[in-house]
Amino acid sequence: MAVVVVGSVAFDAIRTRYGKVDKVLGGAATYFALAASYFTQVRIVAVVGEDFTSEHEAVFTRRAIDIEGIQHAGGKSFFWSGEYGDNLNEAKTILTHLNVFENFEPKLPRSYLDSEFVFLANIDPVLQANVRRQIGGARLVGGDTMNFWINGKRAELLETLKAVDVLLINDGETRVLAGEPNLPSAAQKVLAMGPKALVVKHGEYGATVFFQHGAFGIGRHPFRAPALPIEQVVDPTGAGDSFAGGFMGYVASQGTLDREVFKRAMFYGGVMGSFAVERFGPERLTQLTRDEIEARFAVFRELTHLE
Amino acid sequence: MAVVVVGSVAFDAIRTRYGKVDKVLGGAATYFALAASYFTQVRIVAVVGEDFTSEHEAVFTRRAIDIEGIQHAGGKSFFWSGEYGDNLNEAKTILTHLNVFENFEPKLPRSYLDSEFVFLANIDPVLQANVRRQIGGARLVGGDTMNFWINGKRAELLETLKAVDVLLINDGETRVLAGEPNLPSAAQKVLAMGPKALVVKHGEYGATVFFQHGAFGIGRHPFRAPALPIEQVVDPTGAGDSFAGGFMGYVASQGTLDREVFKRAMFYGGVMGSFAVERFGPERLTQLTRDEIEARFAVFRELTHLE
C-alpha cells in the first residue's frame, strides 16, 4: 500500500571527520522516500527550485517514487550546511537558506488521495496539519518534529499531534516535548498528547517504541531495536529520516498492524538508518538491493537474539 | 564455581530526585557480590573500618557470601557522597573520604585460591595487578576501571589490562581509554590492549560486548543487550557493579564459555542492574528471589525478541 511523505527536498553541504561534500541531494523527504521505496510505493510532496534538475528527479524515479507532488518554484531549493564533531548524534548547523521552502504550500495531487499511509516529515506543524486534513481517510499517520517547533510553535504542534498515530523523534526531543528528563515517563506524557505509538530514536543505541495502552491491540509493553555498531559513520545526515522510511515503508507493505509487524518495522528502520550513514548524502540508499537489506536485517537480529 | 571480587565496601550518602540517604552500605564490591550471589558462590576481598558492624556483615552472610577476605582496620570505612541530576548516567561526587581504603593491601585468604573466576572491581590498577598475581590460575578474570585511573595511572592500568579477560566499562571510559570517539573503533583499540572481550555499558540503553577475533572460540561479532525502560530510577548508584555481578555470576555458574553463555550473561547483567536502581543503596539486591530474576529476564528477552 502506498505511503505519502511530505517534507523537504534540499541540497546539503556536509563536513564530517571523513571529508566533506559541497552540494548533495538531501532533505528529510528525500531520505524517507528512498528508504521506504524498497518496501512499498512511495509518493512525495515537496517543493524544489530551479537548481533541481532532471538528474535529481531521476534519483527518485529510478526508485519508482511518484514525484507528481513535487512542486517546482522559481529560485533556489532549500539549502542546509552543517558539520559533525565527535558527537555524531548532533549536527552543528552552519547555515540554513529556506529559499523556495519559505512559501511552501503542500498540496496533494488527486492521485495521492487514496494513500493509506502518510508521513509528515519534520516541517512546520501548521503545514503538517494542513496535509493531514487533505488526506483524512489515512489508515496510519506517522510524524516527526524537532526542538525548533517544540519550542517555537508548541500550540500548533500539540494540535497536529492529536492527528498523528506514530510519532518518531529522538531522546532529546522527547524530553523537551514532555518537559520530563526520565525517558519512559516522558514517553508516557507524549503518548497522552495523541500519538498511539512513540518511536524514540537513540542514535547509535537503537530505538524504542512505546505504545498507548491497548493501541493497535498490542498492549503497552515497549519494544527496543538495536543499531549496528558501525566503525565508519561517514555521514549521519538523514539517518533518522531513513529510519522512519524503513519503518513506515515496512508497515505500509504489510496488511496488518500487529505487534510483530511493529517489531520488525523497528528493525527495518535501524537497517535503513545503518545504510544511510555509510556514504555522504543519500547515495547508499539509491543503490541497495532487497537481498542486501534482508542480509543486514539478519545481522541486526543476531545482534540481540537469544535462543 | 566460585567468583572472587576485590573492591570497595563503603558507606554512601546519596541524593537523587526521589530523595536522599545519609549512610547506606555501598561500594563496588558490595553491589557486585550481592548481584553475583544469586548465581554462584561469591568470595569478597575488601577492607572496612570500625563503623562496619555485625549488622553490615550480615548483609553479606545472609546471601552466603564468603567474607573471610574482608579485612578490619582501625578508623572509618571508605565514604562517598554524591548526587544525581537529570543525567542519571553521571554522579556528581560531593566528597570522597578514602579512610581505611588508603592503605588497602588486598590479600586473598588461602581458601580463596582455588577460585576459577575473579573480578577486579574499580580500584587502583596496581592493586588489581597484585590480586591478579595472587590467583594466577584463574580461568576468567573480569575487571573494571574509571577515568581517574585511565588518566592518572595509565601505564599501570595498561599493564593490568594485559591480564584481564573481560573488561566491563562504560562508553565514556571506552572512548577515553582508546582516545577515539567512535565507539566500535574504540572497542577494537581496547581489545588490542589485552582483554579478549570488552563489555561497554550504555546506561539506560543497555550494553554491548565486543570480542577479540576468535576469543573463546566465538568469532568477533558483537552482541547487544537492552536495558529496561524504567520510569523510576530511584538511585543509579551501583548499577554498573550490579551488571558486572550478574554477568560474572552467571558466567561462573555455567560450565562453558561459549557465545550463548556470554549472551545470556549480558542479559542477566542488565537484569541485576535494573533491580539495583529501584531502591536507594543495595537494598533491592538483598531480598530478591531467583524466580523474580527469571521473570525479569523474560521481560528483557521480550523487549528485543523477534520471532
PDB file of N, CA, C and O in Angstrom, chain A residues 93-150:
ATOM      1  N   THR A  93      24.649  23.231  12.772  1.00  0.00           N
ATOM      2  CA  THR A  93      24.182  23.903  11.562  1.00  0.00           C
ATOM      3  C   THR A  93      25.034  25.128  11.299  1.00  0.00           C
ATOM      4  O   THR A  93      25.241  25.957  12.186  1.00  0.00           O
ATOM      5  N   ILE A  94      25.554  25.231  10.100  1.00  0.00           N
ATOM      6  CA  ILE A  94      26.357  26.399   9.740  1.00  0.00           C
ATOM      7  C   ILE A  94      25.463  27.431   9.067  1.00  0.00           C
ATOM      8  O   ILE A  94      25.507  28.608   9.398  1.00  0.00           O
ATOM      9  N   LEU A  95      24.654  27.000   8.124  1.00  0.00           N
ATOM     10  CA  LEU A  95      23.641  27.916   7.601  1.00  0.00           C
ATOM     11  C   LEU A  95      22.452  27.186   7.021  1.00  0.00           C
ATOM     12  O   LEU A  95      22.538  26.032   6.599  1.00  0.00           O
ATOM     13  N   THR A  96      21.319  27.870   7.054  1.00  0.00           N
ATOM     14  CA  THR A  96      20.071  27.348   6.521  1.00  0.00           C
ATOM     15  C   THR A  96      19.480  28.422   5.609  1.00  0.00           C
ATOM     16  O   THR A  96      19.234  29.544   6.053  1.00  0.00           O
ATOM     17  N   HIS A  97      19.308  28.120   4.335  1.00  0.00           N
ATOM     18  CA  HIS A  97      18.607  29.019   3.420  1.00  0.00           C
ATOM     19  C   HIS A  97      17.302  28.344   3.019  1.00  0.00           C
ATOM     20  O   HIS A  97      17.310  27.376   2.261  1.00  0.00           O
ATOM     21  N   LEU A  98      16.183  28.862   3.529  1.00  0.00           N
ATOM     22  CA  LEU A  98      14.899  28.232   3.217  1.00  0.00           C
ATOM     23  C   LEU A  98      14.591  28.316   1.724  1.00  0.00           C
ATOM     24  O   LEU A  98      14.003  27.416   1.136  1.00  0.00           O
ATOM     25  N   ASN A  99      14.923  29.461   1.114  1.00  0.00           N
ATOM     26  CA  ASN A  99      14.662  29.666  -0.324  1.00  0.00           C
ATOM     27  C   ASN A  99      13.206  29.322  -0.675  1.00  0.00           C
ATOM     28  O   ASN A  99      12.292  29.826  -0.013  1.00  0.00           O
ATOM     29  N   VAL A 100      12.972  28.481  -1.675  1.00  0.00           N
ATOM     30  CA  VAL A 100      11.596  28.184  -2.107  1.00  0.00           C
ATOM     31  C   VAL A 100      10.736  27.570  -1.001  1.00  0.00           C
ATOM     32  O   VAL A 100       9.509  27.605  -1.070  1.00  0.00           O
ATOM     33  N   PHE A 101      11.391  27.023   0.020  1.00  0.00           N
ATOM     34  CA  PHE A 101      10.652  26.356   1.083  1.00  0.00           C
ATOM     35  C   PHE A 101       9.856  27.347   1.932  1.00  0.00           C
ATOM     36  O   PHE A 101       8.858  26.988   2.566  1.00  0.00           O
ATOM     37  N   GLU A 102      10.303  28.607   1.887  1.00  0.00           N
ATOM     38  CA  GLU A 102       9.671  29.625   2.737  1.00  0.00           C
ATOM     39  C   GLU A 102       8.183  29.777   2.424  1.00  0.00           C
ATOM     40  O   GLU A 102       7.386  30.072   3.315  1.00  0.00           O
ATOM     41  N   ASN A 103       7.811  29.620   1.169  1.00  0.00           N
ATOM     42  CA  ASN A 103       6.410  29.788   0.790  1.00  0.00           C
ATOM     43  C   ASN A 103       5.742  28.470   0.375  1.00  0.00           C
ATOM     44  O   ASN A 103       4.779  28.460  -0.377  1.00  0.00           O
ATOM     45  N   PHE A 104       6.271  27.392   0.919  1.00  0.00           N
ATOM     46  CA  PHE A 104       5.773  26.058   0.583  1.00  0.00           C
ATOM     47  C   PHE A 104       4.326  25.903   1.070  1.00  0.00           C
ATOM     48  O   PHE A 104       4.016  26.126   2.234  1.00  0.00           O
ATOM     49  N   GLU A 105       3.451  25.560   0.114  1.00  0.00           N
ATOM     50  CA  GLU A 105       2.073  25.218   0.499  1.00  0.00           C
ATOM     51  C   GLU A 105       1.788  23.819  -0.036  1.00  0.00           C
ATOM     52  O   GLU A 105       1.397  23.665  -1.196  1.00  0.00           O
ATOM     53  N   PRO A 106       2.006  22.841   0.805  1.00  0.00           N
ATOM     54  CA  PRO A 106       1.880  21.464   0.323  1.00  0.00           C
ATOM     55  C   PRO A 106       0.470  21.163  -0.166  1.00  0.00           C
ATOM     56  O   PRO A 106      -0.508  21.519   0.484  1.00  0.00           O
ATOM     57  N   LYS A 107       0.420  20.532  -1.337  1.00  0.00           N
ATOM     58  CA  LYS A 107      -0.873  20.210  -1.945  1.00  0.00           C
ATOM     59  C   LYS A 107      -0.772  18.796  -2.498  1.00  0.00           C
ATOM     60  O   LYS A 107       0.100  18.487  -3.309  1.00  0.00           O
ATOM     61  N   LEU A 108      -1.648  17.929  -2.047  1.00  0.00           N
ATOM     62  CA  LEU A 108      -1.614  16.547  -2.523  1.00  0.00           C
ATOM     63  C   LEU A 108      -2.308  16.438  -3.875  1.00  0.00           C
ATOM     64  O   LEU A 108      -3.461  16.844  -4.012  1.00  0.00           O
ATOM     65  N   PRO A 109      -1.609  15.887  -4.868  1.00  0.00           N
ATOM     66  CA  PRO A 109      -2.273  15.607  -6.141  1.00  0.00           C
ATOM     67  C   PRO A 109      -3.448  14.660  -5.880  1.00  0.00           C
ATOM     68  O   PRO A 109      -3.415  13.859  -4.946  1.00  0.00           O
ATOM     69  N   ARG A 110      -4.458  14.784  -6.742  1.00  0.00           N
ATOM     70  CA  ARG A 110      -5.641  13.940  -6.583  1.00  0.00           C
ATOM     71  C   ARG A 110      -5.274  12.441  -6.558  1.00  0.00           C
ATOM     72  O   ARG A 110      -5.845  11.663  -5.803  1.00  0.00           O
ATOM     73  N   SER A 111      -4.268  12.098  -7.355  1.00  0.00           N
ATOM     74  CA  SER A 111      -3.895  10.679  -7.448  1.00  0.00           C
ATOM     75  C   SER A 111      -3.301  10.136  -6.146  1.00  0.00           C
ATOM     76  O   SER A 111      -3.157   8.928  -5.981  1.00  0.00           O
ATOM     77  N   TYR A 112      -2.915  11.035  -5.218  1.00  0.00           N
ATOM     78  CA  TYR A 112      -2.334  10.584  -3.940  1.00  0.00           C
ATOM     79  C   TYR A 112      -3.408  10.305  -2.886  1.00  0.00           C
ATOM     80  O   TYR A 112      -3.108   9.743  -1.836  1.00  0.00           O
ATOM     81  N   LEU A 113      -4.633  10.748  -3.150  1.00  0.00           N
ATOM     82  CA  LEU A 113      -5.610  10.804  -2.060  1.00  0.00           C
ATOM     83  C   LEU A 113      -6.095   9.444  -1.561  1.00  0.00           C
ATOM     84  O   LEU A 113      -6.715   9.365  -0.499  1.00  0.00           O
ATOM     85  N   ASP A 114      -5.786   8.393  -2.316  1.00  0.00           N
ATOM     86  CA  ASP A 114      -6.172   7.058  -1.822  1.00  0.00           C
ATOM     87  C   ASP A 114      -5.062   6.401  -0.992  1.00  0.00           C
ATOM     88  O   ASP A 114      -5.179   5.239  -0.614  1.00  0.00           O
ATOM     89  N   SER A 115      -4.021   7.152  -0.694  1.00  0.00           N
ATOM     90  CA  SER A 115      -2.901   6.578   0.074  1.00  0.00           C
ATOM     91  C   SER A 115      -3.365   6.263   1.489  1.00  0.00           C
ATOM     92  O   SER A 115      -3.993   7.084   2.143  1.00  0.00           O
ATOM     93  N   GLU A 116      -3.008   5.075   1.973  1.00  0.00           N
ATOM     94  CA  GLU A 116      -3.457   4.686   3.314  1.00  0.00           C
ATOM     95  C   GLU A 116      -2.440   5.040   4.397  1.00  0.00           C
ATOM     96  O   GLU A 116      -2.744   5.028   5.577  1.00  0.00           O
ATOM     97  N   PHE A 117      -1.218   5.342   3.948  1.00  0.00           N
ATOM     98  CA  PHE A 117      -0.163   5.651   4.913  1.00  0.00           C
ATOM     99  C   PHE A 117       0.457   7.005   4.582  1.00  0.00           C
ATOM    100  O   PHE A 117       0.683   7.325   3.402  1.00  0.00           O
ATOM    101  N   VAL A 118       0.709   7.809   5.610  1.00  0.00           N
ATOM    102  CA  VAL A 118       1.210   9.174   5.426  1.00  0.00           C
ATOM    103  C   VAL A 118       2.351   9.406   6.404  1.00  0.00           C
ATOM    104  O   VAL A 118       2.275   8.974   7.562  1.00  0.00           O
ATOM    105  N   PHE A 119       3.376  10.082   5.935  1.00  0.00           N
ATOM    106  CA  PHE A 119       4.425  10.502   6.869  1.00  0.00           C
ATOM    107  C   PHE A 119       4.641  12.001   6.764  1.00  0.00           C
ATOM    108  O   PHE A 119       4.958  12.525   5.686  1.00  0.00           O
ATOM    109  N   LEU A 120       4.439  12.670   7.891  1.00  0.00           N
ATOM    110  CA  LEU A 120       4.641  14.113   7.971  1.00  0.00           C
ATOM    111  C   LEU A 120       6.057  14.343   8.482  1.00  0.00           C
ATOM    112  O   LEU A 120       6.311  14.297   9.693  1.00  0.00           O
ATOM    113  N   ALA A 121       6.984  14.540   7.560  1.00  0.00           N
ATOM    114  CA  ALA A 121       8.371  14.745   7.956  1.00  0.00           C
ATOM    115  C   ALA A 121       8.478  16.080   8.694  1.00  0.00           C
ATOM    116  O   ALA A 121       7.512  16.835   8.831  1.00  0.00           O
ATOM    117  N   ASN A 122       9.691  16.358   9.160  1.00  0.00           N
ATOM    118  CA  ASN A 122       9.927  17.495  10.044  1.00  0.00           C
ATOM    119  C   ASN A 122       9.788  18.848   9.326  1.00  0.00           C
ATOM    120  O   ASN A 122      10.765  19.393   8.810  1.00  0.00           O
ATOM    121  N   ILE A 123       8.554  19.350   9.297  1.00  0.00           N
ATOM    122  CA  ILE A 123       8.286  20.709   8.770  1.00  0.00           C
ATOM    123  C   ILE A 123       7.364  21.424   9.753  1.00  0.00           C
ATOM    124  O   ILE A 123       6.926  20.831  10.744  1.00  0.00           O
ATOM    125  N   ASP A 124       7.068  22.658   9.468  1.00  0.00           N
ATOM    126  CA  ASP A 124       6.160  23.476  10.292  1.00  0.00           C
ATOM    127  C   ASP A 124       4.883  22.677  10.621  1.00  0.00           C
ATOM    128  O   ASP A 124       4.205  22.185   9.713  1.00  0.00           O
ATOM    129  N   PRO A 125       4.548  22.554  11.898  1.00  0.00           N
ATOM    130  CA  PRO A 125       3.366  21.765  12.286  1.00  0.00           C
ATOM    131  C   PRO A 125       2.074  22.278  11.655  1.00  0.00           C
ATOM    132  O   PRO A 125       1.112  21.499  11.500  1.00  0.00           O
ATOM    133  N   VAL A 126       2.034  23.537  11.273  1.00  0.00           N
ATOM    134  CA  VAL A 126       0.842  24.067  10.602  1.00  0.00           C
ATOM    135  C   VAL A 126       0.689  23.402   9.226  1.00  0.00           C
ATOM    136  O   VAL A 126      -0.410  23.031   8.813  1.00  0.00           O
ATOM    137  N   LEU A 127       1.815  23.239   8.529  1.00  0.00           N
ATOM    138  CA  LEU A 127       1.787  22.546   7.237  1.00  0.00           C
ATOM    139  C   LEU A 127       1.467  21.067   7.431  1.00  0.00           C
ATOM    140  O   LEU A 127       0.746  20.464   6.637  1.00  0.00           O
ATOM    141  N   GLN A 128       2.001  20.496   8.492  1.00  0.00           N
ATOM    142  CA  GLN A 128       1.715  19.074   8.755  1.00  0.00           C
ATOM    143  C   GLN A 128       0.209  18.867   8.942  1.00  0.00           C
ATOM    144  O   GLN A 128      -0.379  17.942   8.365  1.00  0.00           O
ATOM    145  N   ALA A 129      -0.410  19.750   9.727  1.00  0.00           N
ATOM    146  CA  ALA A 129      -1.851  19.626   9.988  1.00  0.00           C
ATOM    147  C   ALA A 129      -2.654  19.821   8.702  1.00  0.00           C
ATOM    148  O   ALA A 129      -3.656  19.143   8.449  1.00  0.00           O
ATOM    149  N   ASN A 130      -2.190  20.739   7.881  1.00  0.00           N
ATOM    150  CA  ASN A 130      -2.809  21.027   6.590  1.00  0.00           C
ATOM    151  C   ASN A 130      -2.829  19.763   5.708  1.00  0.00           C
ATOM    152  O   ASN A 130      -3.874  19.374   5.174  1.00  0.00           O
ATOM    153  N   VAL A 131      -1.686  19.105   5.620  1.00  0.00           N
ATOM    154  CA  VAL A 131      -1.600  17.874   4.823  1.00  0.00           C
ATOM    155  C   VAL A 131      -2.484  16.793   5.427  1.00  0.00           C
ATOM    156  O   VAL A 131      -3.206  16.086   4.715  1.00  0.00           O
ATOM    157  N   ARG A 132      -2.433  16.700   6.733  1.00  0.00           N
ATOM    158  CA  ARG A 132      -3.240  15.683   7.426  1.00  0.00           C
ATOM    159  C   ARG A 132      -4.718  15.841   7.074  1.00  0.00           C
ATOM    160  O   ARG A 132      -5.422  14.846   6.864  1.00  0.00           O
ATOM    161  N   ARG A 133      -5.171  17.106   6.984  1.00  0.00           N
ATOM    162  CA  ARG A 133      -6.582  17.355   6.651  1.00  0.00           C
ATOM    163  C   ARG A 133      -6.904  16.940   5.223  1.00  0.00           C
ATOM    164  O   ARG A 133      -8.001  16.489   4.920  1.00  0.00           O
ATOM    165  N   GLN A 134      -5.919  17.110   4.322  1.00  0.00           N
ATOM    166  CA  GLN A 134      -6.156  16.778   2.913  1.00  0.00           C
ATOM    167  C   GLN A 134      -6.343  15.271   2.694  1.00  0.00           C
ATOM    168  O   GLN A 134      -6.865  14.849   1.673  1.00  0.00           O
ATOM    169  N   ILE A 135      -5.869  14.484   3.661  1.00  0.00           N
ATOM    170  CA  ILE A 135      -5.923  13.036   3.467  1.00  0.00           C
ATOM    171  C   ILE A 135      -6.544  12.386   4.701  1.00  0.00           C
ATOM    172  O   ILE A 135      -5.948  11.548   5.385  1.00  0.00           O
ATOM    173  N   GLY A 136      -7.774  12.827   4.982  1.00  0.00           N
ATOM    174  CA  GLY A 136      -8.458  12.457   6.224  1.00  0.00           C
ATOM    175  C   GLY A 136      -8.641  10.966   6.422  1.00  0.00           C
ATOM    176  O   GLY A 136      -8.692  10.478   7.554  1.00  0.00           O
ATOM    177  N   GLY A 137      -8.722  10.213   5.335  1.00  0.00           N
ATOM    178  CA  GLY A 137      -9.021   8.793   5.471  1.00  0.00           C
ATOM    179  C   GLY A 137      -7.820   7.901   5.664  1.00  0.00           C
ATOM    180  O   GLY A 137      -7.944   6.677   5.611  1.00  0.00           O
ATOM    181  N   ALA A 138      -6.645   8.475   5.913  1.00  0.00           N
ATOM    182  CA  ALA A 138      -5.436   7.647   6.032  1.00  0.00           C
ATOM    183  C   ALA A 138      -5.561   6.652   7.170  1.00  0.00           C
ATOM    184  O   ALA A 138      -6.170   6.932   8.208  1.00  0.00           O
ATOM    185  N   ARG A 139      -4.961   5.505   6.971  1.00  0.00           N
ATOM    186  CA  ARG A 139      -5.048   4.442   7.961  1.00  0.00           C
ATOM    187  C   ARG A 139      -4.018   4.624   9.077  1.00  0.00           C
ATOM    188  O   ARG A 139      -4.262   4.286  10.234  1.00  0.00           O
ATOM    189  N   LEU A 140      -2.851   5.116   8.715  1.00  0.00           N
ATOM    190  CA  LEU A 140      -1.798   5.327   9.714  1.00  0.00           C
ATOM    191  C   LEU A 140      -0.989   6.554   9.317  1.00  0.00           C
ATOM    192  O   LEU A 140      -0.459   6.630   8.206  1.00  0.00           O
ATOM    193  N   VAL A 141      -0.879   7.490  10.253  1.00  0.00           N
ATOM    194  CA  VAL A 141      -0.130   8.720  10.005  1.00  0.00           C
ATOM    195  C   VAL A 141       1.090   8.747  10.913  1.00  0.00           C
ATOM    196  O   VAL A 141       0.970   8.690  12.144  1.00  0.00           O
ATOM    197  N   GLY A 142       2.252   8.823  10.295  1.00  0.00           N
ATOM    198  CA  GLY A 142       3.482   8.969  11.054  1.00  0.00           C
ATOM    199  C   GLY A 142       3.929  10.411  11.018  1.00  0.00           C
ATOM    200  O   GLY A 142       3.556  11.168  10.108  1.00  0.00           O
ATOM    201  N   GLY A 143       4.732  10.812  11.995  1.00  0.00           N
ATOM    202  CA  GLY A 143       5.193  12.194  12.007  1.00  0.00           C
ATOM    203  C   GLY A 143       6.527  12.341  12.707  1.00  0.00           C
ATOM    204  O   GLY A 143       6.959  11.465  13.450  1.00  0.00           O
ATOM    205  N   ASP A 144       7.156  13.473  12.436  1.00  0.00           N
ATOM    206  CA  ASP A 144       8.450  13.821  13.028  1.00  0.00           C
ATOM    207  C   ASP A 144       8.366  15.294  13.402  1.00  0.00           C
ATOM    208  O   ASP A 144       7.504  16.026  12.883  1.00  0.00           O
ATOM    209  N   THR A 145       9.229  15.735  14.292  1.00  0.00           N
ATOM    210  CA  THR A 145       9.336  17.167  14.561  1.00  0.00           C
ATOM    211  C   THR A 145      10.718  17.433  15.146  1.00  0.00           C
ATOM    212  O   THR A 145      11.562  16.540  15.155  1.00  0.00           O
ATOM    213  N   MET A 146      10.944  18.659  15.605  1.00  0.00           N
ATOM    214  CA  MET A 146      12.245  18.957  16.213  1.00  0.00           C
ATOM    215  C   MET A 146      12.084  20.081  17.232  1.00  0.00           C
ATOM    216  O   MET A 146      11.037  20.727  17.306  1.00  0.00           O
ATOM    217  N   ASN A 147      13.152  20.303  18.018  1.00  0.00           N
ATOM    218  CA  ASN A 147      13.065  21.282  19.098  1.00  0.00           C
ATOM    219  C   ASN A 147      12.665  22.673  18.612  1.00  0.00           C
ATOM    220  O   ASN A 147      12.008  23.409  19.341  1.00  0.00           O
ATOM    221  N   PHE A 148      13.046  23.028  17.399  1.00  0.00           N
ATOM    222  CA  PHE A 148      12.686  24.335  16.833  1.00  0.00           C
ATOM    223  C   PHE A 148      11.167  24.528  16.869  1.00  0.00           C
ATOM    224  O   PHE A 148      10.672  25.604  17.233  1.00  0.00           O
ATOM    225  N   TRP A 149      10.420  23.524  16.504  1.00  0.00           N
ATOM    226  CA  TRP A 149       8.945  23.610  16.532  1.00  0.00           C
ATOM    227  C   TRP A 149       8.397  23.351  17.932  1.00  0.00           C
ATOM    228  O   TRP A 149       7.411  23.987  18.333  1.00  0.00           O
ATOM    229  N   ILE A 150       9.039  22.430  18.653  1.00  0.00           N
ATOM    230  CA  ILE A 150       8.560  22.116  20.010  1.00  0.00           C
ATOM    231  C   ILE A 150       8.602  23.381  20.868  1.00  0.00           C
ATOM    232  O   ILE A 150       7.679  23.669  21.629  1.00  0.00           O
TER     233      ILE A 150
END
